[in-house]
PDB file of C-alpha atoms in Angstrom:
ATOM      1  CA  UNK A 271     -13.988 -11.372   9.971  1.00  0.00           C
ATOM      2  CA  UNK A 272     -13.324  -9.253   7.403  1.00  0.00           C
ATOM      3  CA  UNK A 273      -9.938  -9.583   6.087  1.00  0.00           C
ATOM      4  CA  UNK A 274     -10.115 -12.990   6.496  1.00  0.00           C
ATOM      5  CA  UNK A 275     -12.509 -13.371   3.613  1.00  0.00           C
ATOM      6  CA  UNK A 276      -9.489 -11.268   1.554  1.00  0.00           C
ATOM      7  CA  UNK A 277      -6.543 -13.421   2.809  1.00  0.00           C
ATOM      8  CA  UNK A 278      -5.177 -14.764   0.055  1.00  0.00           C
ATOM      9  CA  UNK A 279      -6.192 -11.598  -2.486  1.00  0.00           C
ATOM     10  CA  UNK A 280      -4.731  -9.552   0.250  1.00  0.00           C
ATOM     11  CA  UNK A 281      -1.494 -11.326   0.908  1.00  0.00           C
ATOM     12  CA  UNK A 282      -0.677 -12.066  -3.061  1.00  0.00           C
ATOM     13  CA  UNK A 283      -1.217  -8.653  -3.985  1.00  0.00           C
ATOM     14  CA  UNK A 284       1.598  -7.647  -0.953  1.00  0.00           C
ATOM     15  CA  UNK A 285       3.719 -10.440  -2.695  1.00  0.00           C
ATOM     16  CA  UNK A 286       3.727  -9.073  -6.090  1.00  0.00           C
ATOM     17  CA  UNK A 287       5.704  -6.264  -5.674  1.00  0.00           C
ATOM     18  CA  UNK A 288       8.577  -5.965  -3.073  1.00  0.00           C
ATOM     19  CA  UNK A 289       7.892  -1.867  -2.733  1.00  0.00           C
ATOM     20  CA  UNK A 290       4.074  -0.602  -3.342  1.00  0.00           C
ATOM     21  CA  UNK A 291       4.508   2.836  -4.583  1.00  0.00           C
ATOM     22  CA  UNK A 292       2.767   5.597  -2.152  1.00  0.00           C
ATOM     23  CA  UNK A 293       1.373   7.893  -4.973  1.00  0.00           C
ATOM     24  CA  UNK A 294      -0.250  11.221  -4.888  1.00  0.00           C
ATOM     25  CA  UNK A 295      -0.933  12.681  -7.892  1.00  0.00           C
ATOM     26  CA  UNK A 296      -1.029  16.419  -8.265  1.00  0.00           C
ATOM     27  CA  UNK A 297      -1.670  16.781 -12.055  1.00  0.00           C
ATOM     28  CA  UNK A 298      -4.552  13.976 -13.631  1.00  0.00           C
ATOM     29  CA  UNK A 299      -2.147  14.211 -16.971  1.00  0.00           C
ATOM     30  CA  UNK A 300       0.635  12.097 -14.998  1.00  0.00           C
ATOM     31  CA  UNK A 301      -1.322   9.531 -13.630  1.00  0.00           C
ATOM     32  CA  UNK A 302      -1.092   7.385 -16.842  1.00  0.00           C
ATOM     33  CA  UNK A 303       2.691   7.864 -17.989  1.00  0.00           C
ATOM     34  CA  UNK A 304       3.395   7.434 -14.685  1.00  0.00           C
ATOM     35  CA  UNK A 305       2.028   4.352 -14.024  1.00  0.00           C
ATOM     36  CA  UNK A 306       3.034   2.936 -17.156  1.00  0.00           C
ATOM     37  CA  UNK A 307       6.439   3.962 -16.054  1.00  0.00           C
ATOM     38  CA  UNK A 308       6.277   2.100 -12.664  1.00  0.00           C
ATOM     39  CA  UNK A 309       4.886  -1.144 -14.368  1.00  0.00           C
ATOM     40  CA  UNK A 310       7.804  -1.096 -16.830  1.00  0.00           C
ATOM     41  CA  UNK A 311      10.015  -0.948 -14.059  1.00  0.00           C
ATOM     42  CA  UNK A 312       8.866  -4.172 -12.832  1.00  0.00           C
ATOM     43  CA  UNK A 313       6.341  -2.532 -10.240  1.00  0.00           C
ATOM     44  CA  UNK A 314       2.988  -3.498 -10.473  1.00  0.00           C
ATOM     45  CA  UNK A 315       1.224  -2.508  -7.232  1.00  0.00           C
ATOM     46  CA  UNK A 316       0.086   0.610  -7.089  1.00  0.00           C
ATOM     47  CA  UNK A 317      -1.306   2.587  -3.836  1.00  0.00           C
ATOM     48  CA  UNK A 318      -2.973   5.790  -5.197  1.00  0.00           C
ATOM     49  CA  UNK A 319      -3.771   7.847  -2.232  1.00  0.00           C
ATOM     50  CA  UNK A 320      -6.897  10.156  -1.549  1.00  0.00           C
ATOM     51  CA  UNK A 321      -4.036  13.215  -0.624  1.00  0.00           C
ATOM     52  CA  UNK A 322      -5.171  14.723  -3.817  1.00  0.00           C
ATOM     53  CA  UNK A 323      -8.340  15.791  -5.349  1.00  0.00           C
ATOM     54  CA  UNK A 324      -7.436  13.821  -8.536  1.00  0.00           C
ATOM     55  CA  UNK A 325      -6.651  10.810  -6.631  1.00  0.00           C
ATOM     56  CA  UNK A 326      -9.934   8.875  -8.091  1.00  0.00           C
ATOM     57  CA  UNK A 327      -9.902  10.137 -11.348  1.00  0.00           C
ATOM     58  CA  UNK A 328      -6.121   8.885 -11.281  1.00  0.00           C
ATOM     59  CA  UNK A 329      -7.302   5.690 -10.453  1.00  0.00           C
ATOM     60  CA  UNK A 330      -9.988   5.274 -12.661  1.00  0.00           C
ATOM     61  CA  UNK A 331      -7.681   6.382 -15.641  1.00  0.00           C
ATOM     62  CA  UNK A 332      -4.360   4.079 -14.505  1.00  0.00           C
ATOM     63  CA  UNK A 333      -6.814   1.134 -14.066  1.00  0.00           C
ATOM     64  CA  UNK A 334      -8.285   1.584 -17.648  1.00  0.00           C
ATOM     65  CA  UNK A 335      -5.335   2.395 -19.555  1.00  0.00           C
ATOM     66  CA  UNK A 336      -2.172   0.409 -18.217  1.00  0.00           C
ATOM     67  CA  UNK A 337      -1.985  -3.135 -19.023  1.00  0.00           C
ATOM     68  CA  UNK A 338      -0.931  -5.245 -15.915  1.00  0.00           C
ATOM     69  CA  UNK A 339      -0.923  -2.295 -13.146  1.00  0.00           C
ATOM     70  CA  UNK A 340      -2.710  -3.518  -9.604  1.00  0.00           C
ATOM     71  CA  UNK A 341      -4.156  -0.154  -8.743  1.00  0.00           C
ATOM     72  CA  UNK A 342      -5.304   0.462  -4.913  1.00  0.00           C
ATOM     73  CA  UNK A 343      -6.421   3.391  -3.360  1.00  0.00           C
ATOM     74  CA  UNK A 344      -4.397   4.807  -0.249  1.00  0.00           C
ATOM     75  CA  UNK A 345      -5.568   7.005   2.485  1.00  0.00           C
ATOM     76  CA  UNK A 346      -8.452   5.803   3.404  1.00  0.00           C
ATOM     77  CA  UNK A 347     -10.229   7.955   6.269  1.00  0.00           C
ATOM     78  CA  UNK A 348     -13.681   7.904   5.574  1.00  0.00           C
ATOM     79  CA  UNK A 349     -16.602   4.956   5.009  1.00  0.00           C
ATOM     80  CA  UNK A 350     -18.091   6.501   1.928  1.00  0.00           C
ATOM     81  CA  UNK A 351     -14.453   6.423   0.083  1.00  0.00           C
ATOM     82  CA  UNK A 352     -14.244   3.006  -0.267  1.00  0.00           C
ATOM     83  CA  UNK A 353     -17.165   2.282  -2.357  1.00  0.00           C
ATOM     84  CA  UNK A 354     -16.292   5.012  -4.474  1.00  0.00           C
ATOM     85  CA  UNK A 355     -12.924   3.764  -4.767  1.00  0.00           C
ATOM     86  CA  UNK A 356     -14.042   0.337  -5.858  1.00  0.00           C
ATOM     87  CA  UNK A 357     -16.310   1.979  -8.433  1.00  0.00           C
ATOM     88  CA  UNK A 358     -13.402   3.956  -9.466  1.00  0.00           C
ATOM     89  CA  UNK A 359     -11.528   0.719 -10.722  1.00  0.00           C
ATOM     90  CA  UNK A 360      -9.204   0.186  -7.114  1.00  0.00           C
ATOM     91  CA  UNK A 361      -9.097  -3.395  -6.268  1.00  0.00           C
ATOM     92  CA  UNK A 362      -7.602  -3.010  -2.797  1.00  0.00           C
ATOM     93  CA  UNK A 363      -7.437  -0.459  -0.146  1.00  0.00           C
ATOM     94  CA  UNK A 364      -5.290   1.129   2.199  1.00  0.00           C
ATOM     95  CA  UNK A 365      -5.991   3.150   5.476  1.00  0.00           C
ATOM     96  CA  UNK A 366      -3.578   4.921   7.692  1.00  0.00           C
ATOM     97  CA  UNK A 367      -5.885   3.493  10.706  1.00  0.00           C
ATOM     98  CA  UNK A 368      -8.534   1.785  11.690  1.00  0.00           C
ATOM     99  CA  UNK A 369     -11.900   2.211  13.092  1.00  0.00           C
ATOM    100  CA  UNK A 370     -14.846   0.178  13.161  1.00  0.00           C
ATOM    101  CA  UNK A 371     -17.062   2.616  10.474  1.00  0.00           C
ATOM    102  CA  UNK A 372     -13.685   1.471   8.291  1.00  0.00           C
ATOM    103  CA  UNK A 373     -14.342  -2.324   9.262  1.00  0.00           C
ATOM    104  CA  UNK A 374     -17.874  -1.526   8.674  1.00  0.00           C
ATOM    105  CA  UNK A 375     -17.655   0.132   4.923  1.00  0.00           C
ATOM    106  CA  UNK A 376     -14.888  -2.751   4.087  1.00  0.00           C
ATOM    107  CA  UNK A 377     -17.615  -5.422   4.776  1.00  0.00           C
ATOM    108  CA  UNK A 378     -20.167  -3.604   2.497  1.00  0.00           C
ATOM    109  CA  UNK A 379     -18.071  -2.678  -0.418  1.00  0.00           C
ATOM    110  CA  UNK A 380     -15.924  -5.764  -0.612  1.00  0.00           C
ATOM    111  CA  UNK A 381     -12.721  -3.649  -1.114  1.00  0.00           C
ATOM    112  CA  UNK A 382     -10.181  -5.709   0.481  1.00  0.00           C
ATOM    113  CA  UNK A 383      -8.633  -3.744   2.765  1.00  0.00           C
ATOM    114  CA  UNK A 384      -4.886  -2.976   4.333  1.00  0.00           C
ATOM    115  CA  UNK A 385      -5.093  -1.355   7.395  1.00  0.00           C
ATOM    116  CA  UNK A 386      -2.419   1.091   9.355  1.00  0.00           C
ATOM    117  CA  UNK A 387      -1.526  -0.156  12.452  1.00  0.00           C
ATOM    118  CA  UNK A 388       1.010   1.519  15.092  1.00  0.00           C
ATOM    119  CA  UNK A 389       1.450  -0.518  18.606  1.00  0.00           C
ATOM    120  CA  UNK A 390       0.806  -4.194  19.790  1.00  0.00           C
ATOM    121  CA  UNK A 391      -2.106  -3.377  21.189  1.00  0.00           C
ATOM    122  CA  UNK A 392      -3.713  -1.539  17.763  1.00  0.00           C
ATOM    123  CA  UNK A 393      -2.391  -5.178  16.171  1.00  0.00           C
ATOM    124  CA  UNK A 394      -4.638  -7.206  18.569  1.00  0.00           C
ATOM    125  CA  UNK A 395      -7.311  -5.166  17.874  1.00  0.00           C
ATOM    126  CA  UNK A 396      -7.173  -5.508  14.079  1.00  0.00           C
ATOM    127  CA  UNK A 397      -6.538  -8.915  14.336  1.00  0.00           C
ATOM    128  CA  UNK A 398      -9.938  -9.122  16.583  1.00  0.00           C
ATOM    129  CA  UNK A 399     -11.596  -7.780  13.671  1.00  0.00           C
ATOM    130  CA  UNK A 400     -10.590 -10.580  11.136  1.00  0.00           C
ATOM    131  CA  UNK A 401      -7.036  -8.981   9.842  1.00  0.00           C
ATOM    132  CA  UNK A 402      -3.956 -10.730   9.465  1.00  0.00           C
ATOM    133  CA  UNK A 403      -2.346  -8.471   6.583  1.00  0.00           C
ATOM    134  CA  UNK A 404      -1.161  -5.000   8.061  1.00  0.00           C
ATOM    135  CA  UNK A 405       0.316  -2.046   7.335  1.00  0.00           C
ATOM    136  CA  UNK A 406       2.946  -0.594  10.110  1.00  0.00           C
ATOM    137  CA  UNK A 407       2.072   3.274   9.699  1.00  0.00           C
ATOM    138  CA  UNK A 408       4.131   5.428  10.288  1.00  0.00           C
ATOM    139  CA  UNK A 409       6.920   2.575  10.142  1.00  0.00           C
ATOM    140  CA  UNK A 410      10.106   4.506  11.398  1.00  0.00           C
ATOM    141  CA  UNK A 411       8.850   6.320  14.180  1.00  0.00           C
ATOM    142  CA  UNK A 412       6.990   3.239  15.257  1.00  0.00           C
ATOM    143  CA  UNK A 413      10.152   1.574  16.002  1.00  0.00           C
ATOM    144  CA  UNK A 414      10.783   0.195  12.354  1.00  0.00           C
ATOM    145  CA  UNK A 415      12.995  -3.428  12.080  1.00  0.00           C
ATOM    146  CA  UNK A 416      13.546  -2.997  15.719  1.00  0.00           C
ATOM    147  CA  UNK A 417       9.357  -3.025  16.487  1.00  0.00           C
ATOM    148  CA  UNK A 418       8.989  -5.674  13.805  1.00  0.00           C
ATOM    149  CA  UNK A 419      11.397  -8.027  15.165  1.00  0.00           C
ATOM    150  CA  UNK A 420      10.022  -7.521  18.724  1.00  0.00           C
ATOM    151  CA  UNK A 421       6.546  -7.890  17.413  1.00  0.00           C
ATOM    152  CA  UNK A 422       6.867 -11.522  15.414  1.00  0.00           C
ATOM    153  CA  UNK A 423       6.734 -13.674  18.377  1.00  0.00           C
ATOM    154  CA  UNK A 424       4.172 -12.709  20.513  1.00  0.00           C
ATOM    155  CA  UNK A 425       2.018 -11.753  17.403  1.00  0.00           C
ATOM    156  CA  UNK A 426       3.161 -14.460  14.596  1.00  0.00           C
ATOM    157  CA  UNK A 427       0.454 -14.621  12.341  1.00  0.00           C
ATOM    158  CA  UNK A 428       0.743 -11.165  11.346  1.00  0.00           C
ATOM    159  CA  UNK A 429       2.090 -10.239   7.471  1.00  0.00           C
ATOM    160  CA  UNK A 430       3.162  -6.442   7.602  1.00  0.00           C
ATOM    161  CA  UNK A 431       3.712  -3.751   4.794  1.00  0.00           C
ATOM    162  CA  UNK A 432       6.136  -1.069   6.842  1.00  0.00           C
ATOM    163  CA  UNK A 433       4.960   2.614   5.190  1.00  0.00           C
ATOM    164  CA  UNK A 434       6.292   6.131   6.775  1.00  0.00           C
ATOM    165  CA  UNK A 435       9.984   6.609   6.441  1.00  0.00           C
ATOM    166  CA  UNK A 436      11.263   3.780   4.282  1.00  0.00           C
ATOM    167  CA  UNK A 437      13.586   4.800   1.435  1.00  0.00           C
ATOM    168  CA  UNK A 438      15.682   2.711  -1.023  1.00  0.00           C
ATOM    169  CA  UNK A 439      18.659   2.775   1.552  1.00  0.00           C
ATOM    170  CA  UNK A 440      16.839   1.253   4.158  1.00  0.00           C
ATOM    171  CA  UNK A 441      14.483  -1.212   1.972  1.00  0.00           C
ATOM    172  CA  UNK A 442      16.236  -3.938   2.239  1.00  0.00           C
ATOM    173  CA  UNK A 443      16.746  -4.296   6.471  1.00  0.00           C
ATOM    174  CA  UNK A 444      12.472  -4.040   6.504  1.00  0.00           C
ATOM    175  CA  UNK A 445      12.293  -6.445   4.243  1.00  0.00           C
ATOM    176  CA  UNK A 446      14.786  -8.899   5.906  1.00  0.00           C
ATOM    177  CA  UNK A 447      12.190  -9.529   8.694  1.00  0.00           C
ATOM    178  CA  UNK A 448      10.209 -12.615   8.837  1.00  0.00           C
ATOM    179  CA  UNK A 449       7.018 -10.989   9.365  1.00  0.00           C
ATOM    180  CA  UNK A 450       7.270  -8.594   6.263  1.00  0.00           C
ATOM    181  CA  UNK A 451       5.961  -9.091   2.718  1.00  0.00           C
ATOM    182  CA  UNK A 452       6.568  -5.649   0.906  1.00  0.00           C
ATOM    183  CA  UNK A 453       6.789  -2.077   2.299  1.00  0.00           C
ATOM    184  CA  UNK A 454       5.735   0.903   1.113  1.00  0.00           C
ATOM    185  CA  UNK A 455       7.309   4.016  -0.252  1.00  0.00           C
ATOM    186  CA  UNK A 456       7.279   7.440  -1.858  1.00  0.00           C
ATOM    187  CA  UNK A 457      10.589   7.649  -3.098  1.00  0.00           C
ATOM    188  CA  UNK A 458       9.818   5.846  -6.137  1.00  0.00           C
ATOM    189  CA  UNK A 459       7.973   8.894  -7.557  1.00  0.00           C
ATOM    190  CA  UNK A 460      10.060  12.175  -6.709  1.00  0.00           C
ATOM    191  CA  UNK A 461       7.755  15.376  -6.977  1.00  0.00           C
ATOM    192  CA  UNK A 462      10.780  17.061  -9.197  1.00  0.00           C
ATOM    193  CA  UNK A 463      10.263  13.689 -11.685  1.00  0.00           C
ATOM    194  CA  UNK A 464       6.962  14.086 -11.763  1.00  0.00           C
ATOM    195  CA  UNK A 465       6.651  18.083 -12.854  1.00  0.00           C
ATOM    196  CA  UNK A 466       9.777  17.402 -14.995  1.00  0.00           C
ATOM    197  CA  UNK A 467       7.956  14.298 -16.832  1.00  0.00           C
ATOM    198  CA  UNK A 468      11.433  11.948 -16.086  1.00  0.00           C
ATOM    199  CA  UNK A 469       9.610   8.703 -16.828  1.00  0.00           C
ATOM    200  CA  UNK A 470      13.285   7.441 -17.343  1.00  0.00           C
ATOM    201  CA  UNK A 471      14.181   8.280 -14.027  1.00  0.00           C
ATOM    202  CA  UNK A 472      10.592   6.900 -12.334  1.00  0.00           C
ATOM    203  CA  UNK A 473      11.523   3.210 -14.252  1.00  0.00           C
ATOM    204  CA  UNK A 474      15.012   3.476 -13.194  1.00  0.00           C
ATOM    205  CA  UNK A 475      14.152   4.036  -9.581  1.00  0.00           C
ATOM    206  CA  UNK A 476      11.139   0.915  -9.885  1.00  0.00           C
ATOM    207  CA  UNK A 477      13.638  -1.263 -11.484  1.00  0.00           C
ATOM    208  CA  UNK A 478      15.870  -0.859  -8.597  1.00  0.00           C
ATOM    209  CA  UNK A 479      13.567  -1.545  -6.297  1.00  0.00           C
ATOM    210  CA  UNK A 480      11.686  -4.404  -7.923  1.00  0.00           C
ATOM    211  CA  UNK A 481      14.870  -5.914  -7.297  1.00  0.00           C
ATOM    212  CA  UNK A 482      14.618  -6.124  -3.355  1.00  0.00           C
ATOM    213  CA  UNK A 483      12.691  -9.201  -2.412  1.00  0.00           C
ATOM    214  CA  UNK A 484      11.159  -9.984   0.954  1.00  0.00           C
ATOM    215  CA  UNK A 485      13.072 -13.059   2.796  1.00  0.00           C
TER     216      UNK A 485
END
């Protein structure tokens, strides 16, 4: 029962921010400004994904150097990341799946962990295993609100984060569901703001969306 154990870590870091931030960082030198500019937006949770080969040096470098950031590491796809990923100062994880080597290297690390999830039956399974927080990967061609909706009877004690598709347009319908504490999103850090530096721009965009709140 892993997730289980996490529940409440798990669940309040989904509740601190209405949009987590997918991140990939292509140059280590905007990890920090770029975090700072997120958190001064009014978004705190950070998913840092493993897309990248500076992905844990970003980590390491947000979680030392910007005052009230939650940083988490994204794209989890192998056991040995997640110790390395706790070590690297990420106090949460997210996987685009799950497997039972991921189950496995959750246990042993103590990262809490947010697995990806596509159908009912990939639900059940992950809730065999002790989860009850859940990410709905990829969200939109999953069946989005419709799939959600459909989903919150039969499987009620489920808390997702939608991720794969989501923009600020369509924020607000995920986020209308019962069963749905946050979703996640890359549009908060546009590649062009990123090479260009815009840190106006990346707190304009995380103020906006700081604004959406789950129902």
């Amino acid at each position: 029962m892993i997730n289980a154990l996490y529940k409440d870590e798990v669940l309040d870091i989904m509740r601190t921010s209405p949009v987590i931030p997918v991140i990939a960082i292509d140059d280590i030198a905007h990890a920090v400004p770029l975090a700072k500019a997120l958190v001064a937006g009014g978004i705190r949770v950070l998913e840092v994904t493993l897309r990248t080969v500076h992905g844990l040096a970003a980590i390491r470098a947000m979680a030392e150097q910007v005052p009230g950031a939650i940083v988490g590491v994204g794209t989890l796809t192998h056991p040995d990341e997640f110790a390395a990923a706790r070590d690297a100062g990420a106090v949460f994880g997210v996987s685009p799946g799950l497997t039972p080597a991921l189950i496995a290297a959750a246990k042993s690390s103590g990262l809490p962990l947010l697995p990806g999830v596509m159908t009912p039956s990939e639900v059940m399974t992950a809730r065999e295993a002790g989860f009850r927080q859940l990410k709905l990967f990829p969200a939109v061609p999953a069946g989005g609100v419709g799939m959600l909706n459909a989903i919150a009877g039969p499987l009620a004690d489920i808390t997702f984060c939608p991720t794969g598709g989501i923009s600020i347009d369509t924020a607000a319908q995920f986020l209308a569901c019962k069963n749905v504490a946050c979703v996640g999103g890359s549009w908060l850090t546009p590649k062009a703001a990123l090479q260009a530096g815009d840190w106006a721009q990346i707190t304009a965009l995380a103020t906006a969306a700081s604004q959406l709140r789950a129902k």
